[in-house]
Coordinates of N, CA and C and ligand atoms in Angstrom, one line a residue:
M1 N 25.7 -91.0 103.9 CA 25.4 -89.8 103.1 C 24.5 -88.9 103.9
T2 N 24.9 -87.6 104.1 CA 24.0 -86.7 104.7 C 23.5 -85.6 103.7
R3 N 22.4 -85.1 104.0 CA 21.9 -84.1 103.1 C 21.1 -83.1 103.9
Q4 N 21.2 -81.8 103.5 CA 20.5 -80.7 104.2 C 19.0 -80.8 104.1
F5 N 18.6 -81.3 102.9 CA 17.2 -81.1 102.5 C 16.2 -82.1 103.2
E6 N 15.2 -81.6 103.8 CA 14.2 -82.4 104.4 C 12.8 -81.9 104.0
F7 N 11.8 -82.7 104.1 CA 10.4 -82.3 103.8 C 9.8 -81.8 105.0
N8 N 9.0 -80.7 104.9 CA 8.3 -80.2 106.0 C 6.8 -80.4 105.9
P9 N 6.2 -81.3 106.6 CA 4.8 -81.7 106.4 C 3.8 -80.7 107.1
A10 N 4.2 -79.5 107.4 CA 3.3 -78.5 108.1 C 2.1 -78.3 107.2
K11 N 2.3 -78.1 105.9 CA 1.3 -77.8 105.0 C 1.4 -78.6 103.7
V12 N 0.3 -79.1 103.1 CA 0.4 -79.9 102.0 C 1.1 -79.2 100.8
S13 N 0.8 -77.9 100.7 CA 1.4 -77.1 99.6 C 2.9 -77.0 99.7
T14 N 3.4 -77.1 100.9 CA 4.9 -77.0 101.1 C 5.5 -78.3 100.5
I15 N 4.8 -79.4 100.6 CA 5.3 -80.7 100.1 C 5.5 -80.6 98.6
L16 N 4.6 -80.0 97.9 CA 4.6 -79.8 96.4 C 5.8 -79.0 96.0
D17 N 6.0 -77.8 96.7 CA 7.1 -76.9 96.4 C 8.4 -77.6 96.7
E18 N 8.5 -78.3 97.8 CA 9.8 -79.0 98.1 C 10.1 -80.1 97.2
T19 N 9.0 -80.7 96.7 CA 9.3 -81.8 95.7 C 9.9 -81.3 94.4
W20 N 9.4 -80.2 93.9 CA 10.0 -79.6 92.7 C 11.4 -79.1 93.0
Q21 N 11.6 -78.5 94.2 CA 13.0 -78.0 94.5 C 14.0 -79.2 94.6
H22 N 13.5 -80.3 95.2 CA 14.3 -81.5 95.4 C 14.7 -82.1 94.0
L23 N 13.7 -82.1 93.1 CA 13.9 -82.6 91.8 C 15.0 -81.8 91.1
T24 N 14.8 -80.4 91.2 CA 15.8 -79.5 90.6 C 17.2 -79.7 91.1
S25 N 17.3 -79.9 92.4 CA 18.7 -80.1 92.9 C 19.2 -81.5 92.5
A26 N 18.4 -82.4 92.2 CA 18.8 -83.8 91.8 C 19.6 -83.8 90.5
I27 N 19.2 -82.8 89.6 CA 19.9 -82.8 88.3 C 21.4 -82.5 88.4
E28 N 21.7 -81.7 89.4 CA 23.1 -81.3 89.6 C 23.9 -82.2 90.5
T29 N 23.2 -83.2 91.1 CA 23.9 -84.0 92.1 C 24.0 -85.5 91.6
E30 N 25.1 -85.8 91.2 CA 25.4 -87.2 90.6 C 24.8 -88.3 91.4
T31 N 25.0 -88.1 92.8 CA 24.6 -89.3 93.7 C 23.1 -89.2 94.1
H32 N 22.4 -88.2 93.7 CA 21.0 -88.0 94.2 C 20.2 -89.1 93.6
P33 N 19.5 -89.9 94.4 CA 18.7 -91.0 93.8 C 17.6 -90.5 92.9
W34 N 17.1 -89.4 93.1 CA 16.0 -88.9 92.2 C 16.6 -88.5 90.8
R35 N 17.9 -88.5 90.7 CA 18.5 -88.2 89.4 C 18.2 -89.4 88.4
L36 N 17.9 -90.5 89.0 CA 17.4 -91.7 88.1 C 16.0 -91.9 88.4
G37 N 15.2 -92.1 87.3 CA 13.8 -92.4 87.5 C 13.4 -93.6 86.6
Q38 N 12.3 -94.2 86.9 CA 11.8 -95.3 86.1 C 10.6 -94.7 85.3
L39 N 10.8 -94.7 84.0 CA 9.9 -94.0 83.1 C 9.0 -95.1 82.5
A40 N 7.7 -95.1 82.7 CA 6.8 -96.1 82.1 C 6.1 -95.5 80.9
T41 N 6.0 -96.3 79.9 CA 5.1 -95.9 78.7 C 4.1 -97.1 78.6
A42 N 3.3 -96.9 77.5 CA 2.4 -98.0 77.2 C 2.6 -98.4 75.8
A43 N 2.6 -99.7 75.5 CA 2.7 -100.2 74.2 C 1.6 -101.3 74.0
E44 N 0.7 -101.0 73.1 CA -0.4 -101.9 72.8 C -1.1 -102.3 74.0
G45 N -1.3 -101.3 74.9 CA -2.1 -101.6 76.1 C -1.3 -102.2 77.3
R46 N 0.0 -102.4 77.1 CA 0.8 -103.1 78.1 C 1.9 -102.1 78.6
P47 N 2.2 -102.2 79.9 CA 3.2 -101.3 80.4 C 4.6 -101.6 79.9
R48 N 5.5 -100.6 79.8 CA 6.9 -100.8 79.5 C 7.6 -99.8 80.4
V49 N 8.6 -100.3 81.1 CA 9.3 -99.4 82.1 C 10.8 -99.5 81.9
R50 N 11.5 -98.4 82.1 CA 13.0 -98.5 82.0 C 13.6 -97.3 82.9
T51 N 14.8 -97.4 83.2 CA 15.5 -96.4 84.0 C 16.0 -95.3 83.0
V52 N 15.8 -94.0 83.4 CA 16.4 -92.9 82.7 C 17.0 -91.9 83.6
V53 N 17.8 -91.1 83.1 CA 18.5 -90.0 83.9 C 17.7 -88.7 83.7
L54 N 17.4 -88.1 84.9 CA 16.7 -86.8 84.9 C 17.7 -85.8 84.5
R55 N 17.4 -85.1 83.3 CA 18.4 -84.1 82.8 C 18.0 -82.7 83.1
D56 N 16.7 -82.4 83.2 CA 16.3 -81.0 83.4 C 14.9 -81.1 84.0
V57 N 14.6 -80.0 84.8 CA 13.3 -79.9 85.5 C 12.9 -78.4 85.3
Q58 N 11.6 -78.2 84.9 CA 11.0 -76.9 84.7 C 9.8 -76.9 85.6
P59 N 9.9 -76.4 86.8 CA 8.7 -76.5 87.7 C 7.5 -75.6 87.2
E60 N 7.9 -74.5 86.6 CA 6.8 -73.6 86.1 C 5.9 -74.3 85.0
S61 N 6.5 -75.0 84.1 CA 5.8 -75.7 83.1 C 5.5 -77.1 83.4
R62 N 5.9 -77.5 84.6 CA 5.7 -78.9 85.2 C 6.4 -80.0 84.3
E63 N 7.6 -79.7 83.9 CA 8.3 -80.6 83.0 C 9.5 -81.3 83.6
L64 N 9.5 -82.6 83.4 CA 10.7 -83.4 83.7 C 11.3 -83.8 82.3
I65 N 12.6 -83.7 82.2 CA 13.2 -83.9 80.8 C 14.3 -85.0 80.9
C66 N 14.3 -85.9 80.0 CA 15.3 -86.9 79.9 C 15.7 -87.0 78.4
Y67 N 16.9 -87.6 78.1 CA 17.4 -87.8 76.8 C 17.3 -89.2 76.3
T68 N 17.2 -89.4 75.0 CA 17.2 -90.8 74.6 C 17.7 -90.8 73.1
D69 N 17.8 -92.1 72.6 CA 18.1 -92.3 71.2 C 16.8 -92.3 70.5
R70 N 16.7 -91.5 69.4 CA 15.4 -91.4 68.8 C 14.9 -92.7 68.1
R71 N 15.9 -93.6 67.9 CA 15.6 -94.9 67.3 C 15.1 -96.0 68.4
S72 N 15.1 -95.6 69.7 CA 14.7 -96.5 70.7 C 13.2 -96.8 70.7
D73 N 12.9 -97.9 71.3 CA 11.5 -98.3 71.3 C 10.6 -97.3 72.0
K74 N 11.1 -96.7 73.1 CA 10.3 -95.8 73.9 C 9.8 -94.6 73.0
V75 N 10.6 -94.2 72.0 CA 10.2 -93.1 71.2 C 9.0 -93.5 70.3
S76 N 9.0 -94.7 69.7 CA 7.9 -95.1 68.9 C 6.7 -95.3 69.8
E77 N 6.9 -95.8 71.0 CA 5.8 -96.0 71.9 C 5.1 -94.7 72.3
L78 N 5.9 -93.7 72.5 CA 5.4 -92.4 72.9 C 4.7 -91.7 71.7
E79 N 5.2 -92.0 70.5 CA 4.5 -91.4 69.3 C 3.1 -92.1 69.2
E80 N 3.0 -93.3 69.6 CA 1.8 -94.0 69.5 C 0.8 -93.6 70.6
S81 N 1.4 -93.4 71.9 CA 0.6 -93.1 73.0 C 1.4 -92.3 74.0
P82 N 1.1 -91.0 74.2 CA 2.0 -90.1 74.9 C 2.0 -90.2 76.4
W83 N 1.1 -91.1 77.0 CA 1.0 -91.2 78.4 C 2.2 -91.8 79.1
I84 N 2.6 -91.2 80.2 CA 3.8 -91.7 80.9 C 3.5 -91.6 82.4
E85 N 4.3 -92.4 83.1 CA 4.4 -92.3 84.6 C 5.9 -92.4 84.9
W86 N 6.3 -91.6 85.8 CA 7.8 -91.5 86.2 C 7.8 -91.8 87.7
V87 N 8.6 -92.7 88.2 CA 8.6 -93.0 89.6 C 10.1 -93.1 90.1
T88 N 10.3 -92.5 91.3 CA 11.7 -92.5 91.8 C 11.6 -92.5 93.4
Y89 N 12.6 -93.0 94.0 CA 12.6 -93.2 95.5 C 13.9 -92.7 96.0
D90 N 13.9 -91.9 97.1 CA 15.1 -91.5 97.8 C 15.2 -92.1 99.2
P91 N 16.2 -93.0 99.4 CA 16.2 -93.7 100.6 C 16.7 -92.8 101.8
I92 N 17.2 -91.6 101.5 CA 17.6 -90.8 102.6 C 16.4 -90.1 103.3
T93 N 15.6 -89.4 102.4 CA 14.3 -88.8 102.9 C 13.2 -89.9 103.0
R94 N 13.4 -91.0 102.4 CA 12.5 -92.1 102.3 C 11.2 -91.7 101.6
V95 N 11.4 -90.9 100.6 CA 10.2 -90.4 99.8 C 10.2 -91.0 98.4
Q96 N 9.1 -91.5 98.1 CA 8.8 -92.0 96.7 C 7.9 -90.9 96.1
I97 N 8.2 -90.6 94.8 CA 7.2 -89.7 94.1 C 6.9 -90.5 92.8
R98 N 5.6 -90.3 92.4 CA 5.1 -90.9 91.1 C 4.5 -89.7 90.4
L99 N 5.0 -89.5 89.2 CA 4.5 -88.3 88.4 C 3.9 -88.8 87.1
R100 N 2.7 -88.4 86.9 CA 2.0 -88.9 85.7 C 1.7 -87.7 84.8
G101 N 1.7 -88.0 83.5 CA 1.4 -86.9 82.5 C 1.6 -87.5 81.1
S102 N 2.0 -86.6 80.2 CA 2.2 -87.0 78.8 C 3.5 -86.4 78.3
A103 N 4.0 -87.1 77.3 CA 5.4 -86.7 76.8 C 5.4 -86.3 75.4
T104 N 6.3 -85.4 75.0 CA 6.5 -85.1 73.6 C 8.0 -85.3 73.4
I105 N 8.3 -85.6 72.1 CA 9.7 -85.9 71.7 C 10.2 -84.8 70.8
H106 N 11.4 -84.3 71.2 CA 12.0 -83.2 70.4 C 13.3 -83.6 69.9
S107 N 13.5 -83.6 68.6 CA 14.8 -83.8 68.0 C 15.2 -82.6 67.1
D108 N 14.5 -81.6 67.2 CA 14.6 -80.4 66.4 C 15.7 -79.5 66.9
A109 N 16.1 -78.6 66.0 CA 17.1 -77.6 66.4 C 16.7 -76.8 67.6
A110 N 15.4 -76.4 67.6 CA 15.0 -75.5 68.7 C 15.2 -76.0 70.1
R111 N 14.8 -77.2 70.4 CA 14.8 -77.6 71.8 C 16.0 -78.6 72.0
A112 N 16.2 -79.6 71.0 CA 17.2 -80.6 71.3 C 18.6 -80.0 71.2
A113 N 18.8 -79.0 70.3 CA 20.2 -78.5 70.0 C 20.7 -77.9 71.3
Q114 N 19.9 -77.2 72.1 CA 20.4 -76.5 73.3 C 20.9 -77.6 74.3
H115 N 20.1 -78.6 74.5 CA 20.5 -79.7 75.4 C 21.7 -80.4 74.9
W116 N 21.8 -80.6 73.6 CA 23.0 -81.2 73.0 C 24.3 -80.4 73.3
Q117 N 24.2 -79.1 73.1 CA 25.3 -78.2 73.3 C 25.8 -78.3 74.8
D118 N 24.8 -78.4 75.7 CA 25.2 -78.4 77.1 C 25.7 -79.8 77.6
S119 N 25.6 -80.8 76.7 CA 26.0 -82.2 77.2 C 27.5 -82.4 77.0
S120 N 28.0 -83.4 77.8 CA 29.5 -83.6 77.7 C 29.8 -84.5 76.5
P121 N 31.1 -84.5 76.1 CA 31.6 -85.4 75.0 C 31.3 -86.9 75.4
E122 N 31.4 -87.2 76.6 CA 31.2 -88.6 77.0 C 29.7 -89.0 76.8
H123 N 28.8 -88.1 77.1 CA 27.4 -88.3 76.9 C 27.1 -88.4 75.4
R124 N 27.7 -87.5 74.6 CA 27.5 -87.5 73.2 C 28.0 -88.8 72.5
R125 N 29.0 -89.4 73.0 CA 29.6 -90.6 72.4 C 28.5 -91.7 72.4
G126 N 27.7 -91.7 73.4 CA 26.7 -92.8 73.5 C 25.7 -92.8 72.4
Y127 N 25.6 -91.7 71.6 CA 24.7 -91.6 70.5 C 25.3 -91.9 69.2
I128 N 26.6 -92.1 69.2 CA 27.3 -92.4 67.9 C 27.5 -93.9 67.8
T129 N 26.4 -94.6 67.7 CA 26.4 -96.0 67.7 C 26.3 -96.6 66.3
V130 N 26.7 -97.8 66.1 CA 26.7 -98.4 64.8 C 25.3 -98.7 64.3
S131 N 24.5 -99.3 65.2 CA 23.1 -99.8 64.9 C 22.1 -99.2 65.9
A132 N 20.9 -99.3 65.5 CA 19.8 -98.8 66.4 C 19.8 -99.6 67.7
P133 N 19.5 -99.0 68.8 CA 19.4 -99.8 70.1 C 18.4 -100.8 69.9
G134 N 18.7 -102.0 70.4 CA 17.7 -103.1 70.3 C 17.9 -104.0 69.2
T135 N 18.8 -103.6 68.2 CA 19.1 -104.5 67.1 C 19.8 -105.8 67.5
K136 N 19.3 -106.9 67.0 CA 19.9 -108.2 67.4 C 21.4 -108.3 66.9
V137 N 22.2 -108.9 67.8 CA 23.6 -109.1 67.4 C 24.0 -110.5 67.9
D138 N 25.0 -111.1 67.2 CA 25.4 -112.5 67.5 C 26.3 -112.7 68.7
S139 N 27.0 -111.6 69.2 CA 27.8 -111.8 70.4 C 27.7 -110.6 71.2
A140 N 28.4 -110.6 72.4 CA 28.4 -109.5 73.4 C 29.4 -108.5 72.9
V141 N 28.9 -107.6 72.1 CA 29.8 -106.5 71.6 C 29.2 -105.1 71.8
S142 N 30.1 -104.1 72.0 CA 29.6 -102.8 72.2 C 29.0 -102.2 70.8
N143 N 28.1 -101.3 71.0 CA 27.5 -100.7 69.8 C 28.3 -99.5 69.3
L144 N 29.4 -99.1 70.0 CA 30.3 -98.0 69.6 C 31.1 -98.4 68.4
P145 N 31.3 -97.4 67.5 CA 32.2 -97.7 66.4 C 33.6 -97.9 66.9
D146 N 34.4 -98.8 66.2 CA 35.8 -99.1 66.7 C 36.6 -97.9 67.0
Y147 N 36.5 -96.9 66.2 CA 37.4 -95.7 66.3 C 37.1 -94.9 67.6
L148 N 36.0 -95.2 68.3 CA 35.6 -94.5 69.5 C 35.7 -95.4 70.7
F149 N 36.4 -96.6 70.5 CA 36.5 -97.6 71.6 C 37.2 -97.0 72.8
D150 N 38.3 -96.3 72.6 CA 39.0 -95.8 73.8 C 39.3 -94.3 73.7
R151 N 38.4 -93.6 73.1 CA 38.6 -92.1 73.1 C 37.2 -91.4 73.0
L152 N 37.2 -90.1 73.3 CA 35.9 -89.4 73.1 C 35.9 -88.8 71.7
P153 N 34.7 -88.5 71.3 CA 34.6 -87.9 69.9 C 35.0 -86.5 69.9
N154 N 35.5 -86.1 68.7 CA 35.8 -84.6 68.5 C 34.4 -84.0 68.1
D155 N 34.4 -82.7 67.9 CA 33.2 -82.0 67.7 C 32.5 -82.5 66.4
E156 N 33.3 -82.7 65.4 CA 32.8 -83.2 64.1 C 32.1 -84.5 64.2
E157 N 32.8 -85.5 64.9 CA 32.3 -86.8 65.1 C 31.0 -86.8 66.0
A158 N 31.0 -85.9 67.0 CA 29.9 -85.8 67.9 C 28.6 -85.4 67.1
Q159 N 28.8 -84.6 66.1 CA 27.7 -84.2 65.3 C 26.8 -85.4 64.7
L160 N 27.5 -86.5 64.5 CA 26.8 -87.7 64.0 C 25.8 -88.2 65.0
G161 N 26.2 -88.0 66.3 CA 25.3 -88.4 67.4 C 24.1 -87.6 67.5
F162 N 24.2 -86.3 67.1 CA 23.0 -85.5 67.2 C 21.9 -86.0 66.4
E163 N 22.2 -86.6 65.3 CA 21.1 -87.1 64.5 C 20.3 -88.2 65.2
N164 N 20.9 -88.9 66.2 CA 20.2 -89.9 66.9 C 19.6 -89.4 68.2
F165 N 19.8 -88.2 68.5 CA 19.5 -87.6 69.9 C 18.1 -87.1 69.9
A166 N 17.4 -87.4 71.0 CA 16.1 -86.9 71.2 C 15.9 -86.5 72.6
V167 N 15.1 -85.5 72.8 CA 14.8 -85.0 74.2 C 13.3 -85.4 74.5
I168 N 13.1 -86.0 75.6 CA 11.7 -86.4 76.0 C 11.3 -85.4 77.1
V169 N 10.2 -84.7 76.7 CA 9.7 -83.7 77.7 C 8.4 -84.2 78.3
C170 N 8.4 -84.5 79.6 CA 7.2 -85.1 80.2 C 6.5 -83.9 81.0
R171 N 5.3 -83.7 80.6 CA 4.5 -82.6 81.3 C 3.6 -83.3 82.3
I172 N 3.8 -82.9 83.6 CA 3.2 -83.6 84.7 C 1.8 -83.0 85.0
E173 N 0.8 -83.9 85.3 CA -0.5 -83.3 85.7 C -1.0 -84.0 87.0
H174 N -0.2 -85.0 87.5 CA -0.6 -85.7 88.7 C 0.6 -86.1 89.4
L175 N 0.7 -85.8 90.7 CA 1.9 -86.2 91.5 C 1.5 -86.8 92.8
D176 N 2.0 -88.0 93.0 CA 1.8 -88.8 94.2 C 3.0 -88.7 95.1
W177 N 2.9 -88.4 96.3 CA 4.1 -88.3 97.3 C 3.9 -89.2 98.4
L178 N 4.8 -90.0 98.7 CA 4.7 -91.0 99.8 C 6.0 -91.0 100.6
Q179 N 5.9 -90.7 101.9 CA 7.1 -90.8 102.8 C 6.9 -91.9 103.8
L180 N 7.9 -92.9 103.8 CA 7.8 -94.0 104.7 C 8.3 -93.5 106.1
R181 N 7.5 -93.7 107.1 CA 7.9 -93.3 108.5 C 7.7 -94.4 109.5
R182 N 8.5 -94.5 110.5 CA 8.4 -95.6 111.4 C 7.1 -95.6 112.1
N183 N 6.6 -94.4 112.5 CA 5.3 -94.3 113.2 C 4.1 -94.0 112.3
G184 N 4.2 -94.4 111.1 CA 3.0 -94.3 110.2 C 3.5 -93.5 109.0
H185 N 3.2 -94.0 107.8 CA 3.6 -93.4 106.6 C 2.7 -92.1 106.3
L186 N 3.3 -91.2 105.5 CA 2.5 -90.0 105.1 C 2.4 -90.0 103.6
A187 N 1.2 -89.6 103.1 CA 1.0 -89.5 101.7 C 0.2 -88.3 101.3
A188 N 0.5 -87.8 100.1 CA -0.2 -86.6 99.6 C -0.3 -86.8 98.1
Q189 N -1.3 -86.1 97.5 CA -1.6 -86.2 96.1 C -1.9 -84.8 95.5
F190 N -1.4 -84.6 94.3 CA -1.5 -83.2 93.7 C -2.0 -83.4 92.3
L191 N -3.0 -82.6 91.9 CA -3.6 -82.7 90.6 C -3.5 -81.3 89.9
W192 N -3.1 -81.3 88.7 CA -3.0 -80.0 88.0 C -4.3 -79.9 87.1
T193 N -5.1 -78.8 87.3 CA -6.2 -78.5 86.4 C -5.7 -77.2 85.7
D194 N -6.1 -76.0 86.3 CA -5.4 -74.8 85.8 C -4.4 -74.3 86.9
K195 N -4.4 -75.0 88.0 CA -3.4 -74.8 89.0 C -3.2 -76.1 89.8
W196 N -2.2 -76.2 90.7 CA -2.1 -77.4 91.5 C -3.1 -77.4 92.6
E197 N -3.8 -78.5 92.8 CA -4.6 -78.7 94.0 C -4.1 -80.0 94.7
G198 N -3.9 -79.8 96.0 CA -3.3 -81.0 96.7 C -4.1 -81.3 97.9
H199 N -4.0 -82.6 98.3 CA -4.5 -83.0 99.6 C -3.7 -84.2 100.2
W200 N -3.8 -84.3 101.5 CA -3.2 -85.5 102.1 C -4.1 -86.7 101.9
K201 N -3.5 -87.8 102.0 CA -4.4 -89.0 101.9 C -3.7 -90.1 102.8
Y202 N -4.5 -91.1 103.2 CA -3.9 -92.2 104.0 C -3.0 -93.0 103.1
A203 N -1.9 -93.4 103.7 CA -0.9 -94.2 103.0 C -1.3 -95.6 103.0
Ligands
FMN301 C1 21.3 -96.2 85.3 C2 20.7 -96.2 83.9 C3 20.4 -95.0 83.3 C4 19.8 -94.9 82.1 N1 19.5 -93.7 81.5 C5 18.9 -93.7 80.3 C6 18.5 -92.5 79.7 O1 18.7 -91.4 80.3 N2 17.9 -92.5 78.5 C7 17.7 -93.7 77.8 O2 17.2 -93.6 76.7 N3 18.1 -94.9 78.3 C8 18.7 -94.9 79.6 N4 19.0 -96.1 80.1 C9 18.7 -97.4 79.4 C10 17.2 -97.7 79.5 O3 16.9 -98.1 80.8 C11 16.8 -98.7 78.5 O4 17.4 -99.9 78.7 C12 17.0 -98.3 77.0 O5 16.8 -96.9 76.9 C13 16.1 -99.0 76.1 O6 14.8 -98.8 76.4 P1 13.5 -98.9 75.4 O7 13.8 -100.2 74.6 O8 12.3 -99.1 76.2 O9 13.5 -97.7 74.5 C14 19.6 -96.2 81.4 C15 19.9 -97.4 82.0 C16 20.4 -97.4 83.3 C17 20.8 -98.7 83.9

C-alpha cells in the first residue's frame, strides 16, 4: 500500500497540523489504519478499552467522533467518568498517536440526527438489535431481528435504530506523537491550554 502523505519533522508545529490532516483523511479512507482507534474509558478506577471507528474529526474544536449503541457499557462508563484516551497506529508512516481528553454523549436530535442521516443503511442495521449489547445469551446467535437477517432496513425500520444510536464526541487536550525510525525514534507532545503548545521529547 502506498500513500502520498508523510510527516515533515522540520518543525514541531507542523507535526500537529499534519496529525489533524491525517486523521481527517482517515475518515474517508476505508483502509486507513487511523480509521480504527482503541478508545479507553475508566470504570471504577480500572481501564476499559475497545476498538471503535473514527467517524468524524473537527480539528478546530479538537474533536474525534465515533458512534455507539447508547445501551453499551462505554456509555454508562462515560456518564460516570468522562475521561478518555484514544490510541491508533499507522504501520505505513509508523506513527502512533495517543489523544487524551474528555467525552460527551449525544443522542439528541441536534447532533445525533445529522450523523444518523449521513450514515448508510448497513450501518443503521447494526442498531436495530433485539437486546442491549452485552446481554447474556444461551447460544452463538446474532442480535439482529430475524426479518433483517438477509436484507437492509427500509427507512421506517431504520428509525428504530436511531433510538439506540449515540454519538461520542471526544474533545482532545493532550496529544502524544511517536514515529518509529530505524535510526532513532522521534516523539512530540502537544498540550491544549487556550492554544496548542508542543515540544519534542525523547522517545
Ligand atoms: C473493527 C471494529 C470496529 C468497531 N467499531 C465500533 C464502533 O465504532 N462503535 C462501537 O460502539 N463499537 C465498535 N466495535 C465494538 C467494540 O470494540 C466493543 O466490542 C463494543 O462496542 C462493546 O464495548 P463496551 O462493552 O465497552 O461498550 C468495533 C469492533 C471492531 C472489532
